Coordinates of C-alpha atoms in Angstrom, one line a residue:
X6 CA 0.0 0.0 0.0
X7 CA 1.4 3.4 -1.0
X8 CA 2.1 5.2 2.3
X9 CA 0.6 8.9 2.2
X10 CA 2.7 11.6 4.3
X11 CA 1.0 12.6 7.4
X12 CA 2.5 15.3 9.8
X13 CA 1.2 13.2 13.4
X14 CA 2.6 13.0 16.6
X15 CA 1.6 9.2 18.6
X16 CA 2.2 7.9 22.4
X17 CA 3.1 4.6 23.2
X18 CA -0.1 4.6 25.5
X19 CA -3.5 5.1 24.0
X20 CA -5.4 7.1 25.9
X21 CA -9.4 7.1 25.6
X22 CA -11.4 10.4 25.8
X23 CA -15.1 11.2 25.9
X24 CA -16.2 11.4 22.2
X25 CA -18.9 14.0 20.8
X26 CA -22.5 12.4 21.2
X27 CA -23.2 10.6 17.6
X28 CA -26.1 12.0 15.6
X29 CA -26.2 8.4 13.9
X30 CA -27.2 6.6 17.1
X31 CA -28.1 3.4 15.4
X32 CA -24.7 3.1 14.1
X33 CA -21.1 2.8 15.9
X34 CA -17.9 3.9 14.6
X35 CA -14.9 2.4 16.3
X36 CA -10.8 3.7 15.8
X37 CA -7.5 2.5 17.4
X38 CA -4.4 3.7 16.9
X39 CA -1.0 2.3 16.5
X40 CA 2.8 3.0 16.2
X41 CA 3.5 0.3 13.5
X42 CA 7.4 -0.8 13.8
X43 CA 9.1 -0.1 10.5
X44 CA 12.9 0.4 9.2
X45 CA 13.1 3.4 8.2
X46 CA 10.3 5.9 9.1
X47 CA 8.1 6.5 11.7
X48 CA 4.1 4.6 10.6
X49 CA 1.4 5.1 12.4
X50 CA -1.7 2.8 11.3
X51 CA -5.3 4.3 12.4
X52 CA -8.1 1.7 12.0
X53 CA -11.6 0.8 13.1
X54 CA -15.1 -0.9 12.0
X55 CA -18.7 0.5 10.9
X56 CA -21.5 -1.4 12.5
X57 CA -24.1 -1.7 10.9
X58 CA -21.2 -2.2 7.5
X59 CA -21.9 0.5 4.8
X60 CA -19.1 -0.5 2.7
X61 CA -18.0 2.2 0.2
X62 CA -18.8 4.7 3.4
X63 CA -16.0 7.7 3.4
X64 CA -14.3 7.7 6.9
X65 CA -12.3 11.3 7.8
X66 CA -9.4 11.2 9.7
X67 CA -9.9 14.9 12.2
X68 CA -7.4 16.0 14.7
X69 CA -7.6 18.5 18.3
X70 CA -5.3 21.2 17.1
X71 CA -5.5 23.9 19.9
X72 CA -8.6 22.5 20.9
X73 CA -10.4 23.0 18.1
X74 CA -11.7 19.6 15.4
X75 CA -10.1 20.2 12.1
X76 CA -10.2 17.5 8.9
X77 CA -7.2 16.4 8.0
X78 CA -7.1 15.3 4.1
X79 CA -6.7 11.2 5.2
X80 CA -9.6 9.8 4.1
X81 CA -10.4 6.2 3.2
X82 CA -13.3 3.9 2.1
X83 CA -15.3 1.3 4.5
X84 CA -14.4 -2.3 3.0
X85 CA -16.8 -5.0 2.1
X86 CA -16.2 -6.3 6.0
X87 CA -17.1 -3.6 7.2
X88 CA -13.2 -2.4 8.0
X89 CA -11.4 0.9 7.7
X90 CA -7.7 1.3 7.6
X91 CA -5.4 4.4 6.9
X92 CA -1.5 4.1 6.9
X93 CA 0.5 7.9 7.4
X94 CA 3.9 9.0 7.9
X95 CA 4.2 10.6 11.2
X96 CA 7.4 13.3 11.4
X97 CA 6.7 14.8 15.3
X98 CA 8.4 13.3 18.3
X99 CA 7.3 13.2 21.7
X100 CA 3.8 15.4 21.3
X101 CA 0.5 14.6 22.7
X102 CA -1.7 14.6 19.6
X103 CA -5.5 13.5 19.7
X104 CA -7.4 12.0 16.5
X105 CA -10.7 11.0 15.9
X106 CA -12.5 9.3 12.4
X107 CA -15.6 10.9 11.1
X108 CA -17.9 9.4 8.3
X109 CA -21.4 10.4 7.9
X110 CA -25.1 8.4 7.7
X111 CA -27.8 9.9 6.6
X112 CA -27.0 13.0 6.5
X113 CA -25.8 12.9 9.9
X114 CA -21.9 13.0 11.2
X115 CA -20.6 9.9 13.2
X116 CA -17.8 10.0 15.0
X117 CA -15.6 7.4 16.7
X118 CA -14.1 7.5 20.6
X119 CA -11.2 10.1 20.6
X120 CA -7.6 8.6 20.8
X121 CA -4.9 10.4 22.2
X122 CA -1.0 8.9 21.1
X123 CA 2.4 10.2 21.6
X124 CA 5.4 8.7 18.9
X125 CA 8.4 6.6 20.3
X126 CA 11.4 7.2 19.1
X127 CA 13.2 4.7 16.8
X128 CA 16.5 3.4 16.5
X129 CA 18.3 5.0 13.7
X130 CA 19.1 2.3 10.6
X131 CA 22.0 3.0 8.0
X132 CA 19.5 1.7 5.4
X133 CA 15.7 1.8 4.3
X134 CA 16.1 -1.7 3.9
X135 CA 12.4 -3.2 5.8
X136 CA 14.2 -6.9 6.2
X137 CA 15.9 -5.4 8.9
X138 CA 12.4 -5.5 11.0
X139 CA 11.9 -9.0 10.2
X140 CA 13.7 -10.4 13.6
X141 CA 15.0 -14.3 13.2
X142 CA 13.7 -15.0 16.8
X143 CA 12.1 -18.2 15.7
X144 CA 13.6 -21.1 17.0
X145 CA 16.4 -22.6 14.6
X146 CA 16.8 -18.8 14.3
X147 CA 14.7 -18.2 12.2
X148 CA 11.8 -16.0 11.5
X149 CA 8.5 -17.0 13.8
X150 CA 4.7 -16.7 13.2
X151 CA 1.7 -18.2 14.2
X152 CA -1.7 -18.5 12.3
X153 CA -5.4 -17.8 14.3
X154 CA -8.9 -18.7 13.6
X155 CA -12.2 -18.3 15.2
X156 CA -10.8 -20.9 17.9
X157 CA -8.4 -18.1 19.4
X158 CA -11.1 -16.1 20.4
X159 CA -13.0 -17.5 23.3
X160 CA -15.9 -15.3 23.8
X161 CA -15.3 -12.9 21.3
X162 CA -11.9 -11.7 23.4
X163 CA -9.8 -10.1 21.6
X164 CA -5.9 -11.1 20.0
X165 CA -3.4 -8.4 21.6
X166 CA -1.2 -8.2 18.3
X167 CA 1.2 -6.1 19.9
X168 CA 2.5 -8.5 22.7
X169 CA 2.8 -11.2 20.0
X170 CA 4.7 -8.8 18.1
X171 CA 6.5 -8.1 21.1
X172 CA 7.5 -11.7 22.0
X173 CA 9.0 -12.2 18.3
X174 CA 6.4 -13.1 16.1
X175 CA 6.8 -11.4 12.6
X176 CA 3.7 -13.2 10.9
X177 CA 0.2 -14.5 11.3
X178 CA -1.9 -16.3 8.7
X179 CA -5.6 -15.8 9.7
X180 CA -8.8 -18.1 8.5
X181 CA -10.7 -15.9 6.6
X182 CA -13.1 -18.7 4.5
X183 CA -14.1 -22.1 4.3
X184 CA -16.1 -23.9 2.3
X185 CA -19.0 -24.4 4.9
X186 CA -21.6 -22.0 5.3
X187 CA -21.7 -21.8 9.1
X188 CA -17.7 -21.9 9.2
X189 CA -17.0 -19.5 6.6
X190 CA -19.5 -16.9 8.6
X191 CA -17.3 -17.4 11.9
X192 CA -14.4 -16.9 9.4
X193 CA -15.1 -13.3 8.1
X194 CA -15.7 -12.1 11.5
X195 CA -13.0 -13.0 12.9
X196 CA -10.7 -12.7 10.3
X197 CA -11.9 -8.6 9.7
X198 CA -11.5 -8.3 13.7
X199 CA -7.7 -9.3 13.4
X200 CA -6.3 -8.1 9.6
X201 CA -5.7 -4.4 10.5
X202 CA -4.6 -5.1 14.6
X203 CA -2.2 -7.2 13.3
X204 CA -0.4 -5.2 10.5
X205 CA -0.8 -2.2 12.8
X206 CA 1.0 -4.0 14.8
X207 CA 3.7 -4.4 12.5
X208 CA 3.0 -8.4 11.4
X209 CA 3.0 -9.7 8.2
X210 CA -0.6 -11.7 7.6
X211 CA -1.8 -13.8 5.4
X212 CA -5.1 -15.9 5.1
X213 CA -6.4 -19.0 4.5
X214 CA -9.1 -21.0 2.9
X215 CA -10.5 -24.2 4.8
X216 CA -11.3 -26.4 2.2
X217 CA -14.3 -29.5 1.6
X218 CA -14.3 -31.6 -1.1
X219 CA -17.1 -32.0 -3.7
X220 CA -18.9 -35.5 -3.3
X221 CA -18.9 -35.4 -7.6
X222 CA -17.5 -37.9 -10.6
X223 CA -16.2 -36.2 -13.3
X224 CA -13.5 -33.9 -13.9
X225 CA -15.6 -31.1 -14.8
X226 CA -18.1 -31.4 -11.9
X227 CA -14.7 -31.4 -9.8
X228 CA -13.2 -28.3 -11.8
X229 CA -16.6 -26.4 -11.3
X230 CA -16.9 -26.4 -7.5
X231 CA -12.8 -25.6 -7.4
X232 CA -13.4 -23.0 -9.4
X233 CA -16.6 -21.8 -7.5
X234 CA -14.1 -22.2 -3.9
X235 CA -11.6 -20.5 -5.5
X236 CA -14.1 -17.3 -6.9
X237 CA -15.1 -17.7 -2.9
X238 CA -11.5 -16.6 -1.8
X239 CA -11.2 -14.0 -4.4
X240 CA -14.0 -11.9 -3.7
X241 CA -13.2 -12.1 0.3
X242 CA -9.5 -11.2 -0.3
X243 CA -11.4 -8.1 -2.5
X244 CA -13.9 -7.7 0.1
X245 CA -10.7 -6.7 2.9
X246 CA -8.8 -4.4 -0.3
X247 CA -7.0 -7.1 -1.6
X248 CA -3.1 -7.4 -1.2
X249 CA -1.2 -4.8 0.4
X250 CA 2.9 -5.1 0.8
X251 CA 2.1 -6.7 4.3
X252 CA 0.4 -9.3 3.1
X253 CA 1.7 -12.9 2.5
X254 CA -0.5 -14.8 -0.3
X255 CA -3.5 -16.5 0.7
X256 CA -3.5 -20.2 1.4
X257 CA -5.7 -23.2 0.7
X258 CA -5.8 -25.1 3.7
X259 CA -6.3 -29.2 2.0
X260 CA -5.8 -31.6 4.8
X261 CA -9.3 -33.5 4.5
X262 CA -10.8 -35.6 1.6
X263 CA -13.5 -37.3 2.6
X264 CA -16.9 -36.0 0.3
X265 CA -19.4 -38.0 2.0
X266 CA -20.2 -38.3 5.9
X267 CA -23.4 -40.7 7.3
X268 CA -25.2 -39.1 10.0
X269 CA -23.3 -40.3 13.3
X270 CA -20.4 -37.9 11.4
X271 CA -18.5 -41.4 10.4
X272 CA -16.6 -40.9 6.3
X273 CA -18.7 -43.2 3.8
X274 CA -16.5 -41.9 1.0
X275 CA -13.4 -40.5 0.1
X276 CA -12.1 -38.6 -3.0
X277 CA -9.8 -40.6 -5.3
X278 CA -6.1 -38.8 -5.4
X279 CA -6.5 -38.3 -8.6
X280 CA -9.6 -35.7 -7.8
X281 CA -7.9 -34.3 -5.1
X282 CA -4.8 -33.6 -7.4
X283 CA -7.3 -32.2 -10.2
X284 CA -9.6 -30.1 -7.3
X285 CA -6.3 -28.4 -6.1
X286 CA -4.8 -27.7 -9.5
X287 CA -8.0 -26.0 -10.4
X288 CA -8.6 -23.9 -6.9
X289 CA -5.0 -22.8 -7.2
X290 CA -4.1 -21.9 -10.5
X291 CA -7.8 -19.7 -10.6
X292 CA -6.7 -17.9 -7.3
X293 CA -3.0 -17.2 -9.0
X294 CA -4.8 -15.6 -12.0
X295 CA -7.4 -13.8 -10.6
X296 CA -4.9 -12.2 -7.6
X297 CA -2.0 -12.2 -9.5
X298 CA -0.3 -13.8 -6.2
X299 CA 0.9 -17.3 -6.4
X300 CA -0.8 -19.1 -3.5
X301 CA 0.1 -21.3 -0.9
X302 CA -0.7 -24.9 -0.1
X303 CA -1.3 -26.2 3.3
X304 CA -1.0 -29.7 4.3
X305 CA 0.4 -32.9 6.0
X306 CA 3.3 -35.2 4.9
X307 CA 0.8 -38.3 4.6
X308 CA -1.7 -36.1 3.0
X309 CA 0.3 -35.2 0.2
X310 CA 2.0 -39.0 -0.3
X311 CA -1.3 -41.0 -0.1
X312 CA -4.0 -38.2 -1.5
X313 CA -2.0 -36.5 -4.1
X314 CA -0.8 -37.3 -7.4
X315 CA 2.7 -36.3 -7.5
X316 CA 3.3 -33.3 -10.1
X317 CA 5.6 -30.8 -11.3
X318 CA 2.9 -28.3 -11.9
X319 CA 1.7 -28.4 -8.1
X320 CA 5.3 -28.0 -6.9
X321 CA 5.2 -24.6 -8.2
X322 CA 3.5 -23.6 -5.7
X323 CA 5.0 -22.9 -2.2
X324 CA 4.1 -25.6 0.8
X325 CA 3.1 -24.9 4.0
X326 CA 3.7 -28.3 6.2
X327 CA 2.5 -29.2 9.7
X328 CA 4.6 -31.8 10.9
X329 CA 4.2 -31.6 14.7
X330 CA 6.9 -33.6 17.4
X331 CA 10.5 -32.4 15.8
X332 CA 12.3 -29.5 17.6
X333 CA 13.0 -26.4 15.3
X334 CA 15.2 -25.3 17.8
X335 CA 17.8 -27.6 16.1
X336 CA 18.9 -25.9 13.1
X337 CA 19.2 -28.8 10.7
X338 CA 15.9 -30.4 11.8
X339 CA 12.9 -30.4 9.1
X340 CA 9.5 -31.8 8.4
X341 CA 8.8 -34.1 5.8
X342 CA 11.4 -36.7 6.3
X343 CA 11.4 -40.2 7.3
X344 CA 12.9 -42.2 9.9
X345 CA 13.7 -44.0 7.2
X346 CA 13.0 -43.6 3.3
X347 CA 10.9 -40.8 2.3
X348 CA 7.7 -39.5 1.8
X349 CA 7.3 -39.3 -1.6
X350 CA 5.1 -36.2 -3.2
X351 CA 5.3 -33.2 -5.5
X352 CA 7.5 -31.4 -2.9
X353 CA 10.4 -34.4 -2.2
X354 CA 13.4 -33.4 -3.1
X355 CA 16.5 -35.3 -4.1
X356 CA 18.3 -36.2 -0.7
X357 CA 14.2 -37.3 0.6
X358 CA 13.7 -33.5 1.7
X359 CA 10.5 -31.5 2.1
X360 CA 11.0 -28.6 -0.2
X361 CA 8.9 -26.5 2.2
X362 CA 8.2 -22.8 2.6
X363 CA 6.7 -22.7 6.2
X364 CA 6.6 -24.9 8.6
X365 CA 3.8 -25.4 11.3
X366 CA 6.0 -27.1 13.9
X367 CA 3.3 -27.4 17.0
X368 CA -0.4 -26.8 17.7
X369 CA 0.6 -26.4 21.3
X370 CA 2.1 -22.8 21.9
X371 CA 1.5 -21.1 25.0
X372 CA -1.1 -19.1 24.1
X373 CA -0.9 -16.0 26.3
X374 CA 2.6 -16.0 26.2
X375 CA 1.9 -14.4 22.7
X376 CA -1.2 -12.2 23.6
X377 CA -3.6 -14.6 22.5
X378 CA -6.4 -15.8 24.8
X379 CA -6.8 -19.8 25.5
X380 CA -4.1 -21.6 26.1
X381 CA -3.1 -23.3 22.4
X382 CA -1.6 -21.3 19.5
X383 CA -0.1 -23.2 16.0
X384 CA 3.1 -22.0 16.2
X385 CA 5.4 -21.8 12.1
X386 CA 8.8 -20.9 11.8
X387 CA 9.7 -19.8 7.8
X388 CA 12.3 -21.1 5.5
X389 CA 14.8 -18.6 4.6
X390 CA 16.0 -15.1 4.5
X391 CA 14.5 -12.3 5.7
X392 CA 14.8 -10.9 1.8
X393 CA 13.6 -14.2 0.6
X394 CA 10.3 -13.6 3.1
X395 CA 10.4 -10.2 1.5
X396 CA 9.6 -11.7 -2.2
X397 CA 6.0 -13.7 -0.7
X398 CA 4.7 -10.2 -0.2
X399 CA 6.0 -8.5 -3.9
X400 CA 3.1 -7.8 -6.0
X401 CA 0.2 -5.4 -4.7
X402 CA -3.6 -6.0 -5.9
X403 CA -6.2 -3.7 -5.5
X404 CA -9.6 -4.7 -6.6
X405 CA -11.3 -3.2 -9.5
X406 CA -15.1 -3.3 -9.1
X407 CA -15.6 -6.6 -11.2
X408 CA -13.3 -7.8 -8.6
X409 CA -15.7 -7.5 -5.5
X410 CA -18.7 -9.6 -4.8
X411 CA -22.1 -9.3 -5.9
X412 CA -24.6 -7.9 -3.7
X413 CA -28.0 -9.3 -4.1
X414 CA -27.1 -11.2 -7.4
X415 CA -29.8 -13.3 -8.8
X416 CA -30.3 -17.3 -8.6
X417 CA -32.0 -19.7 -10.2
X418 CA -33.1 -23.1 -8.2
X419 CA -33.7 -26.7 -9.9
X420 CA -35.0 -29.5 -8.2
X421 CA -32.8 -32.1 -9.8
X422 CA -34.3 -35.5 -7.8
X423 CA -37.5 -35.9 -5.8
X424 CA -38.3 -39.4 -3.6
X425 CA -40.6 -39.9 -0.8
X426 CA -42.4 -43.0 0.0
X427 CA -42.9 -44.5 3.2
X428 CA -43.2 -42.9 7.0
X429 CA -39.8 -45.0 7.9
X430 CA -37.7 -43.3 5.1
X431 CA -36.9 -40.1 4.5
X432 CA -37.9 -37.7 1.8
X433 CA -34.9 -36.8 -0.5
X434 CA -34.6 -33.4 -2.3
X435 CA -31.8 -32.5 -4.7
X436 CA -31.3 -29.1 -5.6
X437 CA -28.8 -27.1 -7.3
X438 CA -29.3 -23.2 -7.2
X439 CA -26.9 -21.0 -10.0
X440 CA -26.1 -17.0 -11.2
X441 CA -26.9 -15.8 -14.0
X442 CA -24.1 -17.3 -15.8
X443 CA -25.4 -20.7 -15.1
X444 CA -22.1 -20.9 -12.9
X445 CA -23.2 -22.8 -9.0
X446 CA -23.3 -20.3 -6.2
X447 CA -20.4 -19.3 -4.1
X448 CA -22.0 -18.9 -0.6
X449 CA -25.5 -19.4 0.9
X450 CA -27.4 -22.8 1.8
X451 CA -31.1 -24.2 1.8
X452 CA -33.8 -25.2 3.7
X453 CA -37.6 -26.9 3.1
X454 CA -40.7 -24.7 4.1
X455 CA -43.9 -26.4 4.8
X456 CA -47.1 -24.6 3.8
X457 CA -48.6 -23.6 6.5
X458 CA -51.6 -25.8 5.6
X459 CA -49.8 -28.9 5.5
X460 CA -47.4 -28.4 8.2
X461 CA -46.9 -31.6 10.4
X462 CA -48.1 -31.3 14.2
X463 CA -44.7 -32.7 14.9
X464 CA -41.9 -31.1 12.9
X465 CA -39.8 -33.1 10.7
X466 CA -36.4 -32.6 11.2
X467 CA -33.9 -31.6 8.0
X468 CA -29.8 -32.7 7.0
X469 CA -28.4 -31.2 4.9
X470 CA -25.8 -32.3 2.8
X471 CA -23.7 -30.1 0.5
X472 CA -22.8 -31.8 -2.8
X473 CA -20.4 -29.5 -4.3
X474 CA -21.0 -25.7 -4.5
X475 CA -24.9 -24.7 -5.8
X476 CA -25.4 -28.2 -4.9
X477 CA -27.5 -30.2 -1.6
X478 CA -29.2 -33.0 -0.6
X479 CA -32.4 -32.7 1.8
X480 CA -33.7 -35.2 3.8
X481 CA -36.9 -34.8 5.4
X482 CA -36.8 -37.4 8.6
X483 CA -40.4 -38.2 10.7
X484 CA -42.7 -37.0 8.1
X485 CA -45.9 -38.7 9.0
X486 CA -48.6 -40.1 6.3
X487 CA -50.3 -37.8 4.3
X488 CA -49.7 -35.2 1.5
X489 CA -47.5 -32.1 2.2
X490 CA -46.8 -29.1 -0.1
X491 CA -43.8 -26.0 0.5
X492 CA -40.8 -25.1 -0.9
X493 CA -37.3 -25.1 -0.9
X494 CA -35.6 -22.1 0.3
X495 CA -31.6 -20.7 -1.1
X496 CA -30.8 -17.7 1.5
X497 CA -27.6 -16.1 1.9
X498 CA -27.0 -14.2 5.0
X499 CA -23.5 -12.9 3.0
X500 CA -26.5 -10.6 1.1
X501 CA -23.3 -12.1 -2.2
X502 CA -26.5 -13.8 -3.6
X503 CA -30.2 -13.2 -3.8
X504 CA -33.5 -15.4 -2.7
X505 CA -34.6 -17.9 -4.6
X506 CA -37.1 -20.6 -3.9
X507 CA -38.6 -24.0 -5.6
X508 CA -42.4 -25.4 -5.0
X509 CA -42.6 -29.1 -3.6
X510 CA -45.4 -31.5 -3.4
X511 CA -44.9 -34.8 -2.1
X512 CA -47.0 -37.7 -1.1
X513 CA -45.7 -40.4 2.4
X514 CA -47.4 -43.6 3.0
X515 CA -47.5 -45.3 6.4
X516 CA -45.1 -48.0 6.5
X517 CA -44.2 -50.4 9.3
X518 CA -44.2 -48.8 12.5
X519 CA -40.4 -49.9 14.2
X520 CA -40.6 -51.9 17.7
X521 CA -39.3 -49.7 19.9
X522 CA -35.4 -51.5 21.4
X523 CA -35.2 -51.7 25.3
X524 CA -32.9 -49.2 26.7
X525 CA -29.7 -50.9 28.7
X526 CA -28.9 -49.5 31.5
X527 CA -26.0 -47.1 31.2
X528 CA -23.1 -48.1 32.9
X529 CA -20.4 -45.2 33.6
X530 CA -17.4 -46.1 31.5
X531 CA -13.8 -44.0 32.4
X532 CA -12.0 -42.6 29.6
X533 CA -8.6 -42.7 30.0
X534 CA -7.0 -38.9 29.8
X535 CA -5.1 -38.1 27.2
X536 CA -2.8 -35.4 26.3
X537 CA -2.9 -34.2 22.6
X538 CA -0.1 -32.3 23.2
X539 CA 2.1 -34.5 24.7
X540 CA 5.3 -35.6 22.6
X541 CA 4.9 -31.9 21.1
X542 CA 7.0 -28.2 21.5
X543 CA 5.6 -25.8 23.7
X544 CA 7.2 -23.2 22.8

């Protein structure tokens, strides 16, 4: 991001002062501010959120000069998230400045909480070169990050960015999607609370993509839904402003491939490797094109040697590897390697070496050690160079407005498969909803309506299975005898895609009414503790 010059004075302690009573009441406008660490001037990063989001929503930087609110000309634009973020070039030492952000609803001015910062002086460098910020604290000595999802905020509590800073960290990856609906929600949230705290901070981030498998046959239903995943990613990398020069590329996150689960949770079916090799081919080289950022792939050692189809195209890309129980602290210790022999996939080099990027070395860090509440934190050390950690973040990518994601977009819903026929089965409903370009959906999910005429004293109850993307299964469980009528509902509470909605009819006969099984006694059984995180580094 091309840093504007600002004329600001910042504290190391941010003081909070009564702000002016809002005229938008409905609405709340939030700001922090931060001294971001940096080689060779003095940053300061001012950020906050709109709530309700009005994306595209000017926010005003102002500032107390002699007690009196003037505008500054920083101004910036509310992202899709719902996020603000302006970057400025401070020059004063050792003043007691106070800032607020202004936008306006409705007519109306809405301020945020006054901050009050004072700057810290910096160590003087003989060059502008940043890689001199990017410590090698990391055990190994090398340089150490972390990555955080929804997990690492127990009751909404916040990340404090600037203790993990602090204790050495110089990077974060964040989950920002997934391929499930009620995931993927958690996902954004999280992942808009933690973007700007943590560059502000002065960490590198990154983000990743949790991905499922489509439960598909051929190549091109598999290409579709990795190309549907992959537009996914896109349009929430556009939705935070794309890349700036503090951000690492995004990451696909492939560690699972089972496509179809029965209803205790237990996998009835797995994707071939060949599929899984296709799906991640697809997802990646889309992402690559559409960013202009080459991705990064996340997996396991056994993952990659017995899921994967081993190919030159797919180590092009660079590999992110969680191998968990071997002590980085020793400088010629690496993942990916054998006891004995090797594990053989795209990444193996010639002496049975992992040709990784980053490595995820533990699930077990002490959490609060690095500012983040809980007590687990996935701790990564990279491979490499400060300079060479320089050359992941080349290439900035700012969204055009084809770029973002539709807001309200139209769908289209088929019922591709109907079957109901006794009271001890289940009703099954296919659907597959699509835009306008006959392309599936990216986000959203469905649900079956009854009319309210034919609505069942006793509500069935609804699974839903997701297919591949634009694509479920229903199954309608304790539907008793009789004829029923309603519909089948696509919603996305994204607002990316609009309503749409499919009339149902459907006759159940009575079948055999099941004997009811005596109930044994429960007898208390002891599970034995165990300790996930023993044998690993708790660093």
């Amino acid at each position: 991001m091309k840093i504007k010059v600002f004329f600001l004075t910042v504290a190391l302690v941010i003081g909070v002062a009564g702000a002016p009573q809002s005229l938008a009441a409905t609405s709340l406008l939030s700001m922090q501010v931060k001294q971001t660490p940096s080689a060779s001037e003095t940053l300061l990063t001012m950020y906050g959120t709109l709530k309700p989001n009005r994306s595209g929503a000017t926010v005003k930087i102002q500032v107390d000069t002699n007690g009196k609110w003037s505008t500054t000309r920083f101004s910036t634009k509310v992202t899709r998230v719902g996020t603000w973020r302006v970057t400025a070039l401070a020059t004063a030492l050792n003043a007691q400045v106070r800032y607020r952000a202004v936008t306006e609803i409705a007519g109306k001015s809405l301020f945020s909480p006054i901050r009050a910062i004072s700057i810290k002086q910096q160590p003087e460098f003989s060059n502008a070169d940043p890689a001199q910020f990017i410590d090698l604290k990391g055990p190994g000595g090398r340089i150490h990050g972390t990555d955080v999802s929804r997990w690492q905020h127990p009751n909404d509590k916040p990340i404090d960015f600037v203790k993990k800073y602090e204790a050495g960290m110089r990077f974060v990856f964040i989950k920002a999607s997934d391929t499930r609906e009620r995931a993927d929600r958690l996902a954004v949230k999280y992942a808009a609370m933690d973007h700007h705290a943590a560059q502000a901070a002065g960490l590198y981030t990154g983000f990743y993509h949790y991905a499922v498998l489509p439960d598909v046959s051929t190549n091109e239903e598999i290409k579709q839904d990795a190309l549907a995943q992959a537009q996914k990613v896109a349009w929430r990398l556009a939705s935070m402003g794309g890349y700036s020069d503090r951000d690492l590329p995004y990451a696909l996150d492939l560690e699972n491939k089972c496509v179809r689960y029965s209803s205790t949770g237990a996998c009835q079916k797995h994707a071939t490797r060949s599929a899984v090799t296709l799906w991640a081919l697809t997802f990646l080289a889309s992402l690559k094109e559409k960013t202009g950022r080459t991705p990064i792939l996340y997996s396991y050692p056994a993952f990659l040697e017995s899921s994967m189809v081993r190919s030159p195209e797919l180590a092009q890309y660079p590999l992110w590897l969680a191998q968990y129980g071997i002590d980085p602290a020793n400088p010629i210790n690496q993942p990916g390697v054998k006891p004995g022999g090797c594990f053989v996939h795209s990444w193996t080099g010639a002496n049975c070496d992992s040709q990784w990027t980053v490595w995820q070395y533990s699930s077990c860090g002490i959490a609060p050690k690095y500012g983040v509440p809980g007590n687990r934190l996935d701790l990564n050390v990279f491979r490499g160079s400060p300079s060479s950690f320089l050359e992941l973040v080349k290439g900035v990518w700012k969204p055009n407005l084809v770029d973002l994601m539709p807001q309200q977009e139209a769908t289209t819903m088929s019922i591709l498969n109907q079957s109901s026929t006794t009271t001890n089965k289940p009703v099954s409903l296919r659907v597959s909803v699509t835009r306008p370009t006959g392309l599936p959906v990216v986000t959203g999910s469905v649900k079956f309506v009854f009319n309210r005429s034919t609505t069942p004293e006793v509500r069935p109850t609804q699974r839903i299975v997701r297919e591949t993307s634009g694509g479920w299964t229903l199954e309608l469980r304790g539907v008793p005898a009789g004829s029923f009528k309603g519909k089948i509902v696509f919603e996305d509470v994204s607002g990316t895609h609009a309503t749409s909605n499919a009339e149902v009819s459907f006759d159940v006969v009575q079948g055999p009414t099941p004997t009811p099984k005596p109930t044994p006694s429960p007898t208390a059984t002891k599970k034995p503790a165990t300790d996930s995180c023993r044998g690993q580094i708790k660093n």
